[in-house]
CSV table of C-alpha atoms in Angstrom, one decimal:
chain,number,residue,atom,x,y,z
A,3,MET,CA,27.2,2.6,-27.0
A,4,LYS,CA,29.7,2.1,-24.2
A,5,LYS,CA,32.7,1.0,-26.4
A,6,ILE,CA,33.9,4.5,-27.3
A,7,LEU,CA,37.5,5.5,-28.0
A,8,PHE,CA,38.8,8.5,-26.1
A,9,SER,CA,39.9,10.2,-29.3
A,10,LEU,CA,36.3,10.2,-30.6
A,11,LEU,CA,34.4,11.2,-27.5
A,12,VAL,CA,36.3,13.7,-25.5
A,13,PRO,CA,39.2,15.1,-27.5
A,14,ALA,CA,39.1,18.5,-25.8
A,15,LEU,CA,39.0,17.1,-22.3
A,16,PHE,CA,42.0,14.8,-22.7
A,17,MET,CA,44.0,16.6,-25.4
A,18,GLY,CA,46.9,17.0,-23.1
A,19,LEU,CA,47.3,13.3,-22.9
A,20,MET,CA,47.6,13.0,-26.7
A,21,THR,CA,50.5,15.4,-27.2
A,22,SER,CA,53.3,12.9,-26.7
A,23,CYS,CA,56.1,12.5,-29.2
A,24,GLU,CA,55.3,10.5,-32.2
A,25,THR,CA,58.1,8.1,-31.3
A,26,ASP,CA,56.2,6.9,-28.2
A,27,ARG,CA,52.6,7.5,-29.2
A,28,ASP,CA,51.8,3.8,-29.6
A,29,SER,CA,52.6,3.2,-25.9
A,30,ASN,CA,50.4,6.0,-24.6
A,31,PRO,CA,47.3,4.8,-22.7
A,32,THR,CA,43.9,5.6,-24.3
A,33,LEU,CA,40.6,5.9,-22.6
A,34,ASP,CA,38.8,2.6,-23.2
A,35,VAL,CA,35.5,2.3,-21.4
A,36,SER,CA,34.9,-1.1,-22.8
A,37,LYS,CA,37.3,-2.6,-20.3
A,38,ALA,CA,35.2,-1.1,-17.5
A,39,GLN,CA,32.4,-3.4,-18.6
A,40,GLU,CA,34.4,-6.3,-17.2
A,41,GLY,CA,33.8,-4.9,-13.8
A,42,PHE,CA,36.2,-4.3,-10.9
A,43,HIS,CA,36.9,-5.8,-7.5
A,44,LEU,CA,35.3,-4.9,-4.2
A,45,ASN,CA,37.1,-6.3,-1.2
A,46,VAL,CA,35.3,-8.1,1.7
A,47,PRO,CA,36.1,-6.3,4.9
A,48,ALA,CA,38.7,-8.3,6.9
A,49,ASN,CA,36.4,-8.6,10.0
A,50,ALA,CA,33.2,-9.3,8.1
A,51,VAL,CA,33.0,-13.0,8.8
A,52,ASN,CA,33.3,-12.8,12.6
A,53,ASN,CA,31.6,-9.5,13.2
A,54,THR,CA,28.0,-8.3,13.6
A,55,TYR,CA,27.7,-4.8,12.2
A,56,ASP,CA,25.2,-2.8,14.3
A,57,LEU,CA,24.2,-0.1,11.9
A,58,LEU,CA,22.8,2.3,14.4
A,59,ALA,CA,25.7,1.9,16.8
A,60,GLY,CA,28.4,3.3,14.5
A,61,GLU,CA,28.8,6.0,11.9
A,62,LYS,CA,30.8,4.3,9.2
A,63,LEU,CA,31.3,1.0,7.5
A,64,TRP,CA,34.7,1.0,5.8
A,65,ILE,CA,35.1,-0.8,2.4
A,66,THR,CA,37.8,-0.7,-0.2
A,67,ALA,CA,37.9,-1.5,-3.9
A,68,GLU,CA,40.1,-1.4,-7.0
A,69,GLN,CA,39.5,1.2,-9.6
A,70,PRO,CA,37.7,0.2,-12.8
A,71,ASN,CA,40.0,-0.3,-15.8
A,72,TYR,CA,39.7,2.7,-18.1
A,73,GLY,CA,42.6,1.7,-20.4
A,74,GLY,CA,45.2,2.2,-17.7
A,75,LEU,CA,44.4,5.9,-17.1
A,76,PRO,CA,43.8,7.0,-13.5
A,77,TYR,CA,40.7,9.1,-14.1
A,78,MET,CA,38.7,10.5,-11.2
A,79,THR,CA,36.1,7.9,-10.4
A,80,ARG,CA,32.8,8.3,-8.5
A,81,TYR,CA,31.6,5.3,-6.6
A,82,PHE,CA,28.0,4.6,-5.6
A,83,VAL,CA,27.1,2.0,-2.9
A,84,GLN,CA,24.3,-0.4,-3.6
A,85,VAL,CA,22.8,-2.7,-0.8
A,86,SER,CA,20.4,-5.6,-0.9
A,87,ASN,CA,18.7,-8.0,1.5
A,88,GLU,CA,19.0,-10.8,-1.0
A,89,GLU,CA,21.9,-12.6,-2.7
A,90,ALA,CA,20.3,-12.4,-6.1
A,91,PHE,CA,20.4,-8.6,-5.9
A,92,THR,CA,17.1,-8.3,-7.7
A,93,GLN,CA,15.9,-5.7,-5.2
A,94,PHE,CA,18.5,-3.2,-4.1
A,95,THR,CA,18.9,0.4,-3.0
A,96,GLU,CA,21.6,2.8,-4.1
A,97,LEU,CA,22.6,5.0,-1.1
A,98,ALA,CA,22.6,8.8,-1.5
A,99,THR,CA,26.2,9.4,-0.5
A,100,SER,CA,28.8,8.7,-3.2
A,101,PHE,CA,32.6,8.7,-3.0
A,102,THR,CA,35.6,9.6,-5.2
A,103,THR,CA,38.2,7.4,-3.5
A,104,ALA,CA,38.5,3.7,-3.5
A,105,LYS,CA,38.3,3.6,0.3
A,106,MET,CA,34.8,4.5,1.4
A,107,GLY,CA,33.2,5.1,4.8
A,108,VAL,CA,29.6,4.1,4.2
A,109,ASP,CA,27.1,6.0,6.3
A,110,THR,CA,25.5,3.2,8.4
A,111,TYR,CA,22.4,5.2,9.1
A,112,GLU,CA,21.7,5.4,5.3
A,113,MET,CA,22.4,1.7,5.0
A,114,ASN,CA,20.0,0.9,7.9
A,115,GLN,CA,17.2,2.9,6.4
A,116,ALA,CA,17.6,1.3,3.0
A,117,ILE,CA,17.6,-2.2,4.4
A,118,VAL,CA,14.5,-1.6,6.5
A,119,ALA,CA,12.7,0.2,3.6
A,120,MET,CA,13.3,-2.7,1.2
A,121,PHE,CA,11.9,-5.2,3.8
A,122,LYS,CA,8.8,-3.1,4.3
A,123,GLU,CA,8.3,-2.7,0.6
A,124,LYS,CA,8.0,-6.5,0.3
A,125,ASN,CA,6.3,-7.0,3.7
A,126,PRO,CA,4.1,-3.9,4.3
A,127,ASP,CA,2.1,-5.5,7.1
A,128,LEU,CA,5.1,-6.9,9.0
A,129,ASP,CA,7.5,-5.4,11.4
A,130,TYR,CA,11.2,-5.6,10.5
A,131,PRO,CA,12.6,-8.3,12.8
A,132,ASN,CA,15.5,-6.3,14.2
A,133,LEU,CA,17.7,-9.3,14.2
A,134,PRO,CA,21.1,-9.8,12.6
A,135,ALA,CA,20.8,-10.9,8.9
A,136,PRO,CA,23.0,-11.1,5.8
A,137,VAL,CA,23.4,-8.0,3.6
A,138,TRP,CA,24.9,-7.9,0.2
A,139,ILE,CA,26.9,-4.9,-1.2
A,140,ARG,CA,27.9,-3.9,-4.7
A,141,LEU,CA,29.5,-0.7,-6.1
A,142,ARG,CA,28.6,1.2,-9.2
A,143,ALA,CA,31.3,3.4,-10.7
A,144,ILE,CA,31.5,6.1,-13.4
A,145,ILE,CA,34.1,8.6,-14.6
A,146,ASP,CA,33.4,11.5,-12.2
A,147,GLY,CA,31.3,14.2,-13.8
A,148,TYR,CA,30.3,12.1,-16.8
A,149,SER,CA,27.6,9.5,-17.4
A,150,TYR,CA,29.8,7.1,-19.2
A,151,GLY,CA,32.3,4.5,-18.1
A,152,GLU,CA,29.8,2.8,-15.9
A,153,SER,CA,31.1,-0.3,-14.2
A,154,PHE,CA,29.9,-2.7,-11.5
A,155,SER,CA,31.9,-4.5,-8.9
A,156,ASN,CA,31.4,-8.0,-7.6
A,157,ILE,CA,28.8,-8.5,-4.9
A,158,ILE,CA,30.1,-9.1,-1.4
A,159,LYS,CA,28.3,-10.6,1.6
A,160,LEU,CA,28.3,-9.3,5.1
A,161,PRO,CA,27.0,-12.3,7.0
A,162,SER,CA,25.7,-10.5,10.1
A,163,VAL,CA,24.2,-7.0,9.9
A,164,LEU,CA,21.8,-5.6,12.5
A,165,ALA,CA,19.4,-3.1,11.2
A,166,ASN,CA,16.8,-1.6,13.4
A,167,TYR,CA,13.3,-0.2,12.8
A,168,GLN,CA,11.2,1.6,15.3
A,169,ALA,CA,7.7,1.5,13.8
A,170,PRO,CA,5.4,4.5,14.4
A,171,LYS,CA,2.6,3.7,16.8
A,172,ALA,CA,-0.1,1.9,14.9
A,173,THR,CA,-3.4,3.6,14.7
A,174,LEU,CA,-6.7,2.2,13.4
A,175,PRO,CA,-7.8,3.5,10.0
A,176,THR,CA,-10.4,6.3,9.8
A,177,ASP,CA,-11.5,5.5,6.3
A,178,ILE,CA,-11.9,2.4,4.0
A,179,LEU,CA,-13.0,2.6,0.4
A,180,ILE,CA,-13.6,0.0,-2.3
A,181,VAL,CA,-13.4,0.1,-6.1
A,182,GLY,CA,-14.2,-2.6,-8.6
A,183,SER,CA,-15.8,-4.0,-11.7
A,184,SER,CA,-19.4,-3.5,-10.5
A,185,ILE,CA,-19.1,-0.7,-8.0
A,186,GLN,CA,-20.5,2.6,-9.3
A,187,THR,CA,-18.4,3.6,-12.3
A,188,ALA,CA,-16.2,0.5,-12.8
A,189,TRP,CA,-12.7,0.8,-11.5
A,190,ALA,CA,-13.0,4.6,-11.3
A,191,ASP,CA,-15.3,5.5,-8.4
A,192,TRP,CA,-14.0,4.8,-4.9
A,193,LYS,CA,-17.0,4.0,-2.7
A,194,PRO,CA,-16.5,5.0,1.0
A,195,LEU,CA,-17.5,2.5,3.6
A,196,ALA,CA,-19.4,3.7,6.6
A,197,PRO,CA,-17.9,3.4,10.1
A,198,VAL,CA,-19.8,1.2,12.5
A,199,TYR,CA,-20.9,3.6,15.2
A,200,ASP,CA,-18.7,3.7,18.3
A,201,SER,CA,-16.7,0.7,17.0
A,202,PRO,CA,-13.2,1.9,16.0
A,203,GLY,CA,-11.7,-0.1,13.1
A,204,LYS,CA,-15.0,-1.5,11.7
A,205,PHE,CA,-16.4,-0.3,8.4
A,206,TYR,CA,-19.4,-1.6,6.3
A,207,THR,CA,-21.3,-1.4,3.1
A,208,ILE,CA,-23.6,-3.3,0.8
A,209,ALA,CA,-22.4,-4.1,-2.7
A,210,TYR,CA,-23.6,-6.1,-5.7
A,211,PHE,CA,-21.2,-8.4,-7.5
A,212,PRO,CA,-21.9,-10.3,-10.7
A,213,ALA,CA,-20.4,-13.8,-11.0
A,214,GLY,CA,-16.7,-13.3,-11.2
A,215,GLY,CA,-16.9,-9.6,-10.0
A,216,GLN,CA,-13.7,-8.2,-8.6
A,217,PHE,CA,-12.7,-5.3,-6.4
A,218,LYS,CA,-9.8,-3.7,-4.5
A,219,TRP,CA,-9.8,-1.6,-1.4
A,220,GLY,CA,-7.7,1.1,0.3
A,221,LEU,CA,-7.5,3.6,3.1
A,222,GLU,CA,-7.8,6.4,0.6
A,223,LYS,CA,-8.4,6.8,-3.1
A,224,PHE,CA,-5.9,5.1,-5.4
A,225,ASP,CA,-4.5,3.0,-2.5
A,226,TRP,CA,-5.2,-0.2,-4.6
A,227,ARG,CA,-4.9,-2.9,-1.9
A,228,GLY,CA,-5.7,-6.4,-3.0
A,229,TYR,CA,-6.5,-9.8,-1.7
A,230,ASP,CA,-3.1,-10.4,0.1
A,231,ARG,CA,-3.5,-7.2,2.2
A,232,ILE,CA,-6.3,-8.8,4.2
A,233,LYS,CA,-5.2,-11.3,6.9
A,234,ASN,CA,-8.5,-13.2,7.3
A,235,TYR,CA,-11.6,-13.9,5.2
A,236,ASP,CA,-14.9,-14.9,6.8
A,237,ASP,CA,-17.3,-15.8,4.0
A,238,GLN,CA,-20.7,-16.3,5.7
A,239,ALA,CA,-22.6,-15.9,2.5
A,240,GLY,CA,-21.2,-18.5,0.2
A,241,ALA,CA,-19.8,-15.7,-2.0
A,242,GLY,CA,-16.9,-17.8,-3.2
A,243,ILE,CA,-14.3,-15.2,-2.3
A,244,HIS,CA,-10.7,-15.7,-3.4
A,245,GLU,CA,-7.8,-14.0,-5.1
A,246,ALA,CA,-8.2,-13.3,-8.8
A,247,ALA,CA,-5.9,-15.1,-11.2
A,248,SER,CA,-4.3,-11.8,-12.1
A,249,ASP,CA,-3.8,-8.3,-10.6
A,250,GLY,CA,-4.2,-9.5,-7.0
A,251,ASN,CA,-7.9,-8.5,-7.0
A,252,ILE,CA,-10.5,-9.9,-4.6
A,253,GLN,CA,-12.9,-12.0,-6.6
A,254,ILE,CA,-16.5,-13.0,-5.9
A,255,ASP,CA,-17.5,-16.1,-7.8
A,256,ASN,CA,-21.3,-16.2,-7.0
A,257,ALA,CA,-23.4,-13.3,-8.1
A,258,GLY,CA,-25.5,-11.4,-5.5
A,259,TRP,CA,-25.8,-8.6,-3.0
A,260,TYR,CA,-23.4,-8.9,-0.1
A,261,GLY,CA,-22.8,-7.1,3.2
A,262,LEU,CA,-19.1,-6.4,3.6
A,263,LEU,CA,-17.7,-5.7,7.0
A,264,PHE,CA,-14.0,-4.8,7.4
A,265,ASP,CA,-12.6,-5.3,10.9
A,266,ALA,CA,-9.2,-3.7,11.6
A,267,GLU,CA,-7.1,-4.8,14.6
A,268,ILE,CA,-3.8,-3.6,16.0
A,269,VAL,CA,-1.4,-6.5,16.3
A,270,GLY,CA,2.0,-5.4,17.6
A,271,ASN,CA,2.9,-2.3,15.5
A,272,ASN,CA,0.8,-3.4,12.5
A,273,ILE,CA,-2.8,-3.3,11.5
A,274,GLN,CA,-4.4,-6.6,10.4
A,275,TYR,CA,-7.7,-6.8,8.6
A,276,THR,CA,-10.5,-9.3,8.5
A,277,LEU,CA,-13.2,-9.1,5.8
A,278,HIS,CA,-16.5,-10.6,6.8
A,279,VAL,CA,-18.9,-11.3,4.0
A,280,TYR,CA,-22.6,-11.7,4.8
A,281,PRO,CA,-25.9,-12.0,2.8
A,282,ALA,CA,-26.9,-8.4,2.4
A,283,ALA,CA,-29.8,-7.4,4.7
A,284,ALA,CA,-31.5,-4.0,5.3
A,285,TYR,CA,-34.5,-3.0,7.4
A,286,VAL,CA,-36.7,-0.2,8.6
A,287,ILE,CA,-37.8,0.1,12.3
A,288,GLY,CA,-39.5,2.5,14.6
A,289,ASN,CA,-42.7,4.5,14.6
A,290,GLY,CA,-43.3,4.2,10.9
A,291,THR,CA,-43.4,0.4,11.3
A,292,GLY,CA,-45.0,0.1,14.7
A,293,THR,CA,-42.2,-2.0,16.1
A,294,TRP,CA,-38.7,-1.5,17.5
A,295,ASP,CA,-37.8,-5.2,17.1
A,296,ASP,CA,-34.4,-5.7,15.5
A,297,SER,CA,-34.4,-7.5,12.2
A,298,ALA,CA,-38.2,-8.0,12.0
A,299,ALA,CA,-38.6,-10.1,8.9
A,300,GLU,CA,-41.8,-8.3,7.8
A,301,TRP,CA,-39.8,-5.0,7.7
A,302,ALA,CA,-36.9,-6.2,5.5
A,303,LEU,CA,-36.2,-4.2,2.3
A,304,THR,CA,-36.5,-6.2,-0.9
A,305,ALA,CA,-33.2,-6.3,-3.0
A,306,PRO,CA,-33.2,-5.6,-6.7
A,307,ALA,CA,-31.9,-8.0,-9.3
A,308,ASP,CA,-28.6,-6.1,-9.6
A,309,ALA,CA,-26.9,-2.8,-8.9
A,310,SER,CA,-29.0,-0.9,-11.4
A,311,GLY,CA,-32.1,-1.2,-9.2
A,312,GLN,CA,-33.3,0.1,-5.8
A,313,TRP,CA,-34.0,-1.7,-2.6
A,314,VAL,CA,-37.6,-1.1,-1.5
A,315,SER,CA,-39.1,-1.3,2.0
A,316,PRO,CA,-42.7,-2.4,2.8
A,317,ALA,CA,-45.2,0.4,2.9
A,318,PHE,CA,-45.1,2.2,6.3
A,319,THR,CA,-48.1,1.6,8.5
A,320,GLY,CA,-47.5,4.6,10.8
A,321,SER,CA,-46.1,8.1,11.0
A,322,GLY,CA,-42.9,9.3,12.4
A,323,GLU,CA,-39.2,9.7,11.8
A,324,LEU,CA,-37.5,7.3,9.4
A,325,ARG,CA,-35.2,4.8,11.1
A,326,ALA,CA,-33.3,2.5,8.7
A,327,TYR,CA,-30.2,0.3,8.9
A,328,ILE,CA,-28.1,-2.4,7.3
A,329,LYS,CA,-28.0,-5.5,9.5
A,330,TYR,CA,-24.8,-7.5,10.4
A,331,PRO,CA,-24.8,-10.5,12.7
A,332,GLY,CA,-23.8,-9.6,16.3
A,333,ILE,CA,-24.0,-5.8,15.7
A,334,GLU,CA,-26.9,-3.8,17.2
A,335,TRP,CA,-29.1,-2.2,14.5
A,336,TRP,CA,-28.4,1.4,15.6
A,337,ARG,CA,-24.7,1.0,15.0
A,338,THR,CA,-25.3,0.6,11.3
A,339,GLU,CA,-28.1,3.1,11.0
A,340,TYR,CA,-28.5,5.7,8.3
A,341,THR,CA,-30.9,8.5,7.3
A,342,LEU,CA,-31.4,10.6,4.1
A,343,TYR,CA,-29.7,14.0,3.8
A,344,GLN,CA,-30.3,15.9,0.6
A,345,GLY,CA,-31.1,12.7,-1.2
A,346,GLU,CA,-27.9,10.8,-0.1
A,347,LEU,CA,-27.5,8.2,2.7
A,348,TYR,CA,-26.0,9.8,5.8
A,349,TRP,CA,-24.5,7.2,8.2
A,350,ARG,CA,-24.9,7.5,11.9
A,351,THR,CA,-21.7,8.7,13.6
A,352,VAL,CA,-23.1,10.3,16.8
A,353,ASN,CA,-25.1,9.3,19.8
A,354,ILE,CA,-28.8,9.5,19.1
A,355,ILE,CA,-30.6,9.6,22.4
A,356,SER,CA,-34.1,10.4,21.1
A,357,SER,CA,-34.2,11.2,17.4
A,358,TRP,CA,-32.2,12.4,14.4
A,359,ALA,CA,-34.1,15.7,14.6
A,360,ASP,CA,-33.2,16.3,18.3
A,361,ASN,CA,-29.6,15.0,18.3
A,362,VAL,CA,-28.3,15.7,14.8
A,363,GLY,CA,-30.5,18.3,13.2
A,364,ALA,CA,-33.9,18.8,11.6
A,365,GLU,CA,-32.4,18.6,8.1
A,366,TYR,CA,-31.2,15.1,8.9
A,367,SER,CA,-34.7,13.9,9.9
A,368,VAL,CA,-37.1,12.4,7.4
A,369,ASN,CA,-40.8,11.9,8.3
A,370,VAL,CA,-42.7,9.0,6.8
A,371,SER,CA,-46.5,8.5,6.5
A,372,PRO,CA,-48.7,5.4,6.0
A,373,GLY,CA,-48.5,4.0,2.5
A,374,GLN,CA,-45.1,5.5,1.7
A,375,LYS,CA,-42.0,3.3,1.1
A,376,LEU,CA,-38.3,3.8,1.4
A,377,TYR,CA,-36.3,3.4,-1.9
A,378,VAL,CA,-32.5,3.0,-1.6
A,379,ASP,CA,-29.7,2.7,-4.2
A,380,PHE,CA,-27.0,1.0,-2.2
A,381,ASP,CA,-24.6,1.2,-5.1
A,382,LYS,CA,-24.6,5.0,-5.3
A,383,ASN,CA,-25.7,5.5,-1.6
A,384,THR,CA,-28.8,7.5,-2.5
A,385,GLY,CA,-32.4,7.2,-1.4
A,386,GLU,CA,-35.9,8.7,-1.1
A,387,VAL,CA,-39.2,8.2,0.7
A,388,LYS,CA,-42.3,8.4,-1.5
């Protein structure tokens, strides 16, 4: 409760002020923090209207204010500066430096960083424009050393403030993961996408979505990026992809297996993402099939009904090293190739000149024989030949 009489809260602290003669006791001022709730006045700097404040060109922005009303007593007051990019002041930052006088030299570097950070919080994929813009300022005050007596000033507007942001050099992501309602353990397991070989910024996977299935994505676990963090959507599979009604998830309306291909691109100092959605397609190729033709229809794996089943290849007709891949339009098969390593899918990340055995290692090479088939769980990224 903020309406607290001085005599009830801090008798020891202010006892000296209560030792006046009985004859004039009624006229002695008494600490009354309720009056502080009425606020206090922050002055607009005299040169604010016709001046552009370049925050990185100077060291201080000088502002003055009246002291909050604590019942007429001149207690030591601590002032905190709050800044906002919007007049409504719903998003604001309180600067680290505080003051104990009503004339304050605000650190313009602190102010610059706060303004830019608030913009980036709302616009994570955009550069701060580095152009003069309005900024709003408010003060918060308390009795110094105590948590009571909080009071807020009026909000003032500085019409032209130049903040600056030098973005770090943008780099393409090295990982993309997805998590969702039908991906491994729902909303718990983050499934890594495989990088398209020798194609920086491109990542792919196969995933099953029931009707209305939803997912999020990120550059690391618990990044939780949603629909609005992708610039462009390219639905080539009739998946019915759109933003979910709540939570900002990416939603797939039409049930099925889909090949997801994320494509990251550097635009200015930011990364923009395109998500291509294709009908899922997987093939085997090479000596075990008797052909090296890309996307030979007779060597397509058959998809299961849902994520609980396995994709199955036709029976191999020859012997040799397993060569298998997921197919995406316009991408050579060997860029999205995989093998089996200790029962898990191992995605190609190196130049294979002759074979997995020769160029990666014997333990990454799987030999197939006539009559055997490849079985793959693309939800869990596991597989076997039998």
